[in-house]
Amino acid sequence: MARRPVTGTAAAGAAGVMVRPQPCALAAAAALAVLCAFYYAGSGGIVFHDVDVLTEKLLPVVETMQRLFSAGSGTYYSDSIFFLSLAMHRVMPKEISRIIQVDLDVEYRTNIRELFEEFDNFPEGAVIGIAHEMQPVYRHILWQYRKEHPGTRVGEPPPDGMPGFNSGVLLLDLEAMRHSDLYNRLLDPGAIQQLANKFHFKGHLGDQDFFSLVGMEHPELFHILDCTWNRQLCTWWREHGYSEIFDRYFRCDGHIKIYHGNCNTPIPEE
């Protein structure tokens, strides 16, 4: 039987860090149990969660998101584990108030405690911390909406545009997510379908498609992390039709704190 990978979190106080697998990790972990492993402060050890059990609890949410934000059954981002972050606040114990989720293909160049401190910078109403996508992928996906709305900021590069988000580094304020009526309404299948229809949105990148779509309509739900916290290295879209504007998305100034080797891109040596 095919198996999903083990995913782990290490807690600090009432918070934790969850590492999410990437395609190569999924293949390498084929023989592992269908479990997520979380270490909670005060729990006395590691608590294991069956991914299928978590999915069952969130089935209406997960099924809708899989349909809207994956390339179809059997594709990498169709796996339910890539949609649990959207409603983690509904399955995690109440004593867990904050989680940092990172992809496996990242490398820290600073102490992760500094990233936890970003929670203190959330503006009122924000529930998730996330960095911008550094390729024009959402400019591409949202072509029809952009055509119908000339001059829109949607899909445009920073600092003034709305390029969408990359979920390789996520700060989930579970307590804020639990208490946000707006965020929880957007998890309703009908609400998110209506939003997808408005923007003519059909994604293929899992949870980051959801966050990107919601961010186009409700940016107040997000604390924008500086690009140095998720310095993505993938340049796929530079060679696929967007060479002239690519660097406007890809530029990132400042000391890099987390490198993200997406698209299997090698991470620079220190």
C-alpha positions as a LaTeX table, in Angstrom:
\begin{tabular}{lrrr}
\hline
Residue & $x$ (\AA) & $y$ (\AA) & $z$ (\AA) \\
\hline
Met1 & 0.00 & 0.00 & 0.00 \\
Ala2 & 1.28 & 3.45 & $-0.87$ \\
Arg3 & 2.26 & 5.51 & 2.15 \\
Arg4 & 2.50 & 9.21 & 2.84 \\
Pro5 & 5.50 & 10.70 & 4.62 \\
Val6 & 5.87 & 11.47 & 8.26 \\
Thr7 & 5.62 & 15.19 & 8.98 \\
Gly8 & 6.97 & 16.59 & 12.24 \\
Thr9 & 6.66 & 19.62 & 14.46 \\
Ala10 & 8.84 & 20.72 & 17.33 \\
Ala11 & 7.07 & 22.99 & 19.77 \\
Ala12 & 8.35 & 26.06 & 21.56 \\
Gly13 & 5.99 & 27.09 & 24.32 \\
Ala14 & 2.51 & 26.88 & 22.86 \\
Ala15 & 3.84 & 26.79 & 19.32 \\
Gly16 & 5.46 & 24.37 & 16.92 \\
Val17 & 7.35 & 23.88 & 13.69 \\
Met18 & 5.97 & 21.56 & 11.03 \\
Val19 & 8.07 & 20.36 & 8.11 \\
Arg20 & 6.18 & 19.54 & 4.95 \\
Pro21 & 7.53 & 17.04 & 2.39 \\
Gln22 & 8.47 & 17.82 & $-1.19$ \\
Pro23 & 8.12 & 15.51 & $-4.24$ \\
Cys24 & 11.48 & 13.80 & $-3.73$ \\
Ala25 & 10.69 & 13.30 & $-0.05$ \\
Leu26 & 7.34 & 11.77 & $-0.92$ \\
Ala27 & 9.00 & 9.22 & $-3.16$ \\
Ala28 & 11.72 & 8.41 & $-0.64$ \\
Ala29 & 9.20 & 8.03 & 2.16 \\
Ala30 & 6.92 & 5.59 & 0.37 \\
Ala31 & 7.40 & 2.92 & 3.04 \\
Leu32 & 6.67 & 5.18 & 6.01 \\
Ala33 & 3.48 & 5.14 & 8.06 \\
Val34 & 0.55 & 7.42 & 7.27 \\
Leu35 & 1.27 & 9.72 & 10.19 \\
Cys36 & 1.97 & 13.28 & 11.12 \\
Ala37 & 4.19 & 13.62 & 14.19 \\
Phe38 & 3.95 & 16.66 & 16.43 \\
Tyr39 & 6.00 & 17.47 & 19.50 \\
Tyr40 & 4.03 & 19.62 & 21.93 \\
Ala41 & 5.52 & 21.44 & 24.89 \\
Gly42 & 3.95 & 20.00 & 27.99 \\
Ser43 & 2.72 & 16.87 & 26.23 \\
Gly44 & 5.63 & 14.80 & 27.47 \\
Gly45 & 6.64 & 13.57 & 24.04 \\
Ile46 & 5.58 & 13.14 & 20.43 \\
Val47 & 1.93 & 12.89 & 19.48 \\
Phe48 & 1.17 & 11.07 & 16.23 \\
His49 & $-1.75$ & 11.91 & 13.96 \\
Asp50 & $-2.99$ & 9.76 & 11.09 \\
Val51 & $-3.20$ & 12.00 & 8.03 \\
Asp52 & $-6.27$ & 10.15 & 6.82 \\
Val53 & $-8.04$ & 10.77 & 10.13 \\
Leu54 & $-7.23$ & 14.48 & 9.95 \\
Thr55 & $-8.45$ & 14.55 & 6.35 \\
Glu56 & $-11.70$ & 12.85 & 7.35 \\
Lys57 & $-12.34$ & 15.56 & 9.93 \\
Leu58 & $-11.79$ & 18.24 & 7.29 \\
Leu59 & $-13.29$ & 16.37 & 4.34 \\
Pro60 & $-15.62$ & 19.11 & 3.00 \\
Val61 & $-12.76$ & 21.61 & 3.09 \\
Val62 & $-10.11$ & 19.28 & 1.66 \\
Glu63 & $-12.27$ & 17.92 & $-1.18$ \\
Thr64 & $-13.23$ & 21.38 & $-2.41$ \\
Met65 & $-9.66$ & 22.66 & $-2.24$ \\
Gln66 & $-8.32$ & 19.60 & $-4.04$ \\
Arg67 & $-10.77$ & 20.22 & $-6.87$ \\
Leu68 & $-9.92$ & 23.91 & $-7.19$ \\
Phe69 & $-6.22$ & 23.95 & $-6.39$ \\
Ser70 & $-4.62$ & 20.81 & $-7.84$ \\
Ala71 & $-3.99$ & 19.55 & $-11.36$ \\
Gly72 & $-6.13$ & 16.47 & $-10.80$ \\
Ser73 & $-6.21$ & 13.19 & $-8.92$ \\
Gly74 & $-2.83$ & 11.53 & $-8.51$ \\
Thr75 & $-0.80$ & 14.69 & $-9.06$ \\
Tyr76 & 1.61 & 15.83 & $-6.37$ \\
Tyr77 & $-0.34$ & 18.77 & $-4.96$ \\
Ser78 & $-3.58$ & 16.77 & $-4.96$ \\
Asp79 & $-2.43$ & 14.95 & $-1.81$ \\
Ser80 & $-4.56$ & 15.91 & 1.18 \\
Ile81 & $-1.51$ & 16.78 & 3.28 \\
Phe82 & $-1.10$ & 19.97 & 1.22 \\
Phe83 & $-4.49$ & 21.28 & 2.27 \\
Leu84 & $-4.46$ & 20.59 & 6.01 \\
Ser85 & $-2.74$ & 23.93 & 6.71 \\
Leu86 & $-5.91$ & 25.77 & 5.65 \\
Ala87 & $-7.84$ & 24.40 & 8.61 \\
Met88 & $-5.12$ & 23.33 & 11.03 \\
His89 & $-6.87$ & 25.38 & 13.71 \\
Arg90 & $-9.78$ & 22.94 & 13.58 \\
Val91 & $-7.76$ & 19.82 & 14.34 \\
Met92 & $-4.87$ & 20.95 & 16.55 \\
Pro93 & $-5.31$ & 20.90 & 20.34 \\
Lys94 & $-6.49$ & 24.20 & 21.82 \\
Glu95 & $-3.24$ & 24.60 & 23.75 \\
Ile96 & $-1.34$ & 24.89 & 20.46 \\
Ser97 & $-1.75$ & 28.54 & 19.49 \\
Arg98 & 0.91 & 29.00 & 16.81 \\
Ile99 & 2.59 & 26.82 & 14.21 \\
Ile100 & 5.36 & 27.55 & 11.73 \\
Gln101 & 5.12 & 25.28 & 8.68 \\
Val102 & 8.08 & 25.03 & 6.31 \\
Asp103 & 8.75 & 22.94 & 3.24 \\
Leu104 & 11.49 & 20.35 & 3.40 \\
Asp105 & 13.54 & 22.08 & 0.70 \\
Val106 & 14.46 & 25.10 & 2.84 \\
Glu107 & 17.69 & 25.98 & 4.63 \\
Tyr108 & 17.92 & 28.32 & 7.60 \\
Arg109 & 20.58 & 31.02 & 7.76 \\
Thr110 & 19.35 & 32.40 & 11.09 \\
Asn111 & 17.79 & 31.22 & 14.35 \\
Ile112 & 14.19 & 30.13 & 13.90 \\
Arg113 & 13.32 & 32.05 & 17.07 \\
Glu114 & 13.60 & 35.21 & 14.95 \\
Leu115 & 10.89 & 33.83 & 12.69 \\
Phe116 & 8.63 & 33.14 & 15.68 \\
Glu117 & 9.04 & 36.82 & 16.60 \\
Glu118 & 7.25 & 37.71 & 13.35 \\
Phe119 & 4.00 & 36.64 & 15.02 \\
Asp120 & 4.32 & 39.76 & 17.17 \\
Asn121 & 4.23 & 41.91 & 14.01 \\
Phe122 & 0.86 & 40.63 & 12.78 \\
Pro123 & $-1.53$ & 43.55 & 12.20 \\
Glu124 & $-4.99$ & 43.35 & 13.73 \\
Gly125 & $-7.14$ & 40.88 & 11.82 \\
Ala126 & $-4.25$ & 38.94 & 10.26 \\
Val127 & $-4.24$ & 35.19 & 10.81 \\
Ile128 & $-1.39$ & 33.95 & 8.57 \\
Gly129 & 2.16 & 35.13 & 7.88 \\
Ile130 & 3.42 & 34.39 & 4.36 \\
Ala131 & 5.83 & 35.76 & 1.75 \\
His132 & 5.04 & 36.77 & $-1.81$ \\
Glu133 & 5.49 & 34.37 & $-4.69$ \\
Met134 & 8.71 & 35.32 & $-6.50$ \\
Gln135 & 7.72 & 34.17 & $-9.97$ \\
Pro136 & 4.92 & 35.45 & $-12.24$ \\
Val137 & 2.92 & 32.25 & $-11.82$ \\
Tyr138 & $-0.24$ & 34.06 & $-10.69$ \\
Arg139 & 0.12 & 36.66 & $-13.41$ \\
His140 & $-0.16$ & 33.66 & $-15.72$ \\
Ile141 & $-3.01$ & 31.91 & $-13.90$ \\
Leu142 & $-5.06$ & 35.11 & $-13.63$ \\
Trp143 & $-4.66$ & 36.16 & $-17.27$ \\
Gln144 & $-8.40$ & 36.24 & $-17.95$ \\
Tyr145 & $-9.21$ & 38.39 & $-14.92$ \\
Arg146 & $-6.33$ & 40.72 & $-15.80$ \\
Lys147 & $-7.61$ & 41.00 & $-19.37$ \\
Glu148 & $-11.07$ & 41.94 & $-18.12$ \\
His149 & $-9.68$ & 44.41 & $-15.55$ \\
Pro150 & $-6.90$ & 46.46 & $-17.18$ \\
Gly151 & $-4.84$ & 48.32 & $-14.61$ \\
Thr152 & $-5.54$ & 45.80 & $-11.84$ \\
Arg153 & $-2.87$ & 45.15 & $-9.17$ \\
Val154 & $-3.76$ & 41.45 & $-9.26$ \\
Gly155 & $-0.82$ & 39.45 & $-10.58$ \\
Glu156 & 1.46 & 42.48 & $-10.70$ \\
Pro157 & 4.92 & 42.36 & $-9.03$ \\
Pro158 & 5.81 & 43.98 & $-5.71$ \\
Pro159 & 6.05 & 46.43 & $-4.12$ \\
Asp160 & 2.71 & 47.78 & $-5.35$ \\
Gly161 & 1.27 & 44.70 & $-7.03$ \\
Met162 & $-0.40$ & 41.55 & $-5.72$ \\
Pro163 & 1.79 & 38.71 & $-7.04$ \\
Gly164 & 0.24 & 35.98 & $-4.89$ \\
Phe165 & 1.88 & 33.99 & $-2.11$ \\
Asn166 & 4.34 & 31.12 & $-1.68$ \\
Ser167 & 3.54 & 28.67 & 1.11 \\
Gly168 & 7.07 & 27.32 & 1.56 \\
Val169 & 7.20 & 29.23 & 4.86 \\
Leu170 & 3.93 & 29.70 & 6.74 \\
Leu171 & 3.14 & 31.25 & 10.10 \\
Leu172 & $-0.24$ & 29.98 & 11.27 \\
Asp173 & $-1.73$ & 31.89 & 14.18 \\
Leu174 & $-4.14$ & 29.14 & 15.16 \\
Glu175 & $-5.78$ & 31.21 & 17.87 \\
Ala176 & $-6.48$ & 34.04 & 15.43 \\
Met177 & $-7.70$ & 31.55 & 12.82 \\
Arg178 & $-10.15$ & 30.08 & 15.34 \\
His179 & $-11.62$ & 33.48 & 16.12 \\
Ser180 & $-11.72$ & 35.00 & 12.62 \\
Asp181 & $-15.28$ & 34.84 & 11.30 \\
Leu182 & $-14.08$ & 36.08 & 7.91 \\
Tyr183 & $-11.39$ & 33.43 & 7.51 \\
Asn184 & $-13.69$ & 30.61 & 8.55 \\
Arg185 & $-16.41$ & 31.77 & 6.16 \\
Leu186 & $-13.88$ & 31.53 & 3.33 \\
Leu187 & $-13.33$ & 27.85 & 4.13 \\
Asp188 & $-16.94$ & 27.18 & 3.16 \\
Pro189 & $-16.97$ & 25.37 & $-0.22$ \\
Gly190 & $-19.57$ & 27.74 & $-1.64$ \\
Ala191 & $-17.66$ & 30.86 & $-0.59$ \\
Ile192 & $-14.33$ & 29.79 & $-2.04$ \\
Gln193 & $-16.00$ & 28.58 & $-5.25$ \\
Gln194 & $-17.63$ & 32.01 & $-5.63$ \\
Leu195 & $-14.26$ & 33.68 & $-5.18$ \\
Ala196 & $-12.63$ & 31.34 & $-7.70$ \\
Asn197 & $-15.38$ & 32.16 & $-10.20$ \\
Lys198 & $-14.86$ & 35.89 & $-9.71$ \\
Phe199 & $-11.15$ & 35.66 & $-10.52$ \\
His200 & $-11.49$ & 32.84 & $-13.13$ \\
Phe201 & $-9.04$ & 30.96 & $-10.92$ \\
Lys202 & $-8.00$ & 27.33 & $-11.44$ \\
Gly203 & $-4.81$ & 26.54 & $-9.59$ \\
His204 & $-2.45$ & 23.61 & $-9.25$ \\
Leu205 & $-0.21$ & 24.45 & $-6.26$ \\
Gly206 & $-2.24$ & 23.33 & $-3.25$ \\
Asp207 & $-2.67$ & 25.53 & $-0.20$ \\
Gln208 & $-0.70$ & 28.44 & $-1.64$ \\
Asp209 & $-3.34$ & 28.80 & $-4.36$ \\
Phe210 & $-5.98$ & 29.19 & $-1.67$ \\
Phe211 & $-3.93$ & 31.76 & 0.22 \\
Ser212 & $-3.13$ & 33.63 & $-2.99$ \\
Leu213 & $-6.75$ & 33.74 & $-4.12$ \\
Val214 & $-8.02$ & 34.84 & $-0.71$ \\
Gly215 & $-5.25$ & 37.45 & $-0.53$ \\
Met216 & $-6.49$ & 39.07 & $-3.73$ \\
Glu217 & $-9.84$ & 39.77 & $-2.07$ \\
His218 & $-8.93$ & 40.01 & 1.62 \\
Pro219 & $-5.29$ & 41.09 & 2.05 \\
Glu220 & $-6.06$ & 42.09 & 5.64 \\
Leu221 & $-5.97$ & 38.41 & 6.64 \\
Phe222 & $-2.23$ & 38.19 & 5.92 \\
His223 & 0.99 & 39.46 & 7.45 \\
Ile224 & 3.46 & 39.75 & 4.57 \\
Leu225 & 6.83 & 38.25 & 5.41 \\
Asp226 & 9.88 & 39.89 & 3.88 \\
Cys227 & 11.30 & 37.97 & 0.91 \\
Thr228 & 14.40 & 37.20 & 2.99 \\
Trp229 & 12.28 & 34.79 & 5.05 \\
Asn230 & 11.43 & 32.76 & 1.95 \\
Arg231 & 14.04 & 33.46 & $-0.70$ \\
Gln232 & 12.74 & 31.24 & $-3.49$ \\
Leu233 & 15.32 & 30.11 & $-6.04$ \\
Cys234 & 13.18 & 28.59 & $-8.80$ \\
Thr235 & 13.51 & 30.40 & $-12.15$ \\
Trp236 & 11.18 & 28.21 & $-14.25$ \\
Trp237 & 9.02 & 31.09 & $-15.45$ \\
Arg238 & 12.04 & 33.06 & $-16.67$ \\
Glu239 & 12.47 & 30.49 & $-19.43$ \\
His240 & 8.75 & 30.09 & $-20.11$ \\
Gly241 & 7.50 & 33.34 & $-21.52$ \\
Tyr242 & 8.22 & 35.93 & $-18.84$ \\
Ser243 & 11.92 & 36.76 & $-19.22$ \\
Glu244 & 11.31 & 40.48 & $-19.71$ \\
Ile245 & 9.52 & 41.01 & $-16.39$ \\
Phe246 & 10.82 & 38.05 & $-14.38$ \\
Asp247 & 13.35 & 39.98 & $-12.31$ \\
Arg248 & 10.67 & 42.36 & $-11.04$ \\
Tyr249 & 9.19 & 39.35 & $-9.19$ \\
Phe250 & 12.46 & 37.59 & $-8.40$ \\
Arg251 & 14.42 & 40.45 & $-6.85$ \\
Cys252 & 15.10 & 40.16 & $-3.11$ \\
Asp253 & 17.39 & 42.58 & $-1.29$ \\
Gly254 & 18.77 & 42.08 & 2.20 \\
His255 & 20.37 & 39.34 & 4.27 \\
Ile256 & 18.73 & 36.02 & 3.40 \\
Lys257 & 17.36 & 34.23 & 6.46 \\
Ile258 & 15.76 & 31.22 & 4.75 \\
Tyr259 & 16.64 & 29.87 & 1.30 \\
His260 & 13.92 & 27.90 & $-0.48$ \\
Gly261 & 15.24 & 25.54 & $-3.14$ \\
Asn262 & 11.93 & 25.05 & $-4.92$ \\
Cys263 & 11.90 & 23.33 & $-8.34$ \\
Asn264 & 14.82 & 21.26 & $-6.95$ \\
Thr265 & 17.06 & 24.31 & $-7.29$ \\
Pro266 & 20.41 & 23.99 & $-5.48$ \\
Ile267 & 20.75 & 26.17 & $-2.39$ \\
Pro268 & 23.91 & 28.35 & $-2.29$ \\
Glu269 & 26.60 & 27.19 & 0.10 \\
Glu270 & 27.36 & 29.40 & 3.06 \\
\hline
\end{tabular}
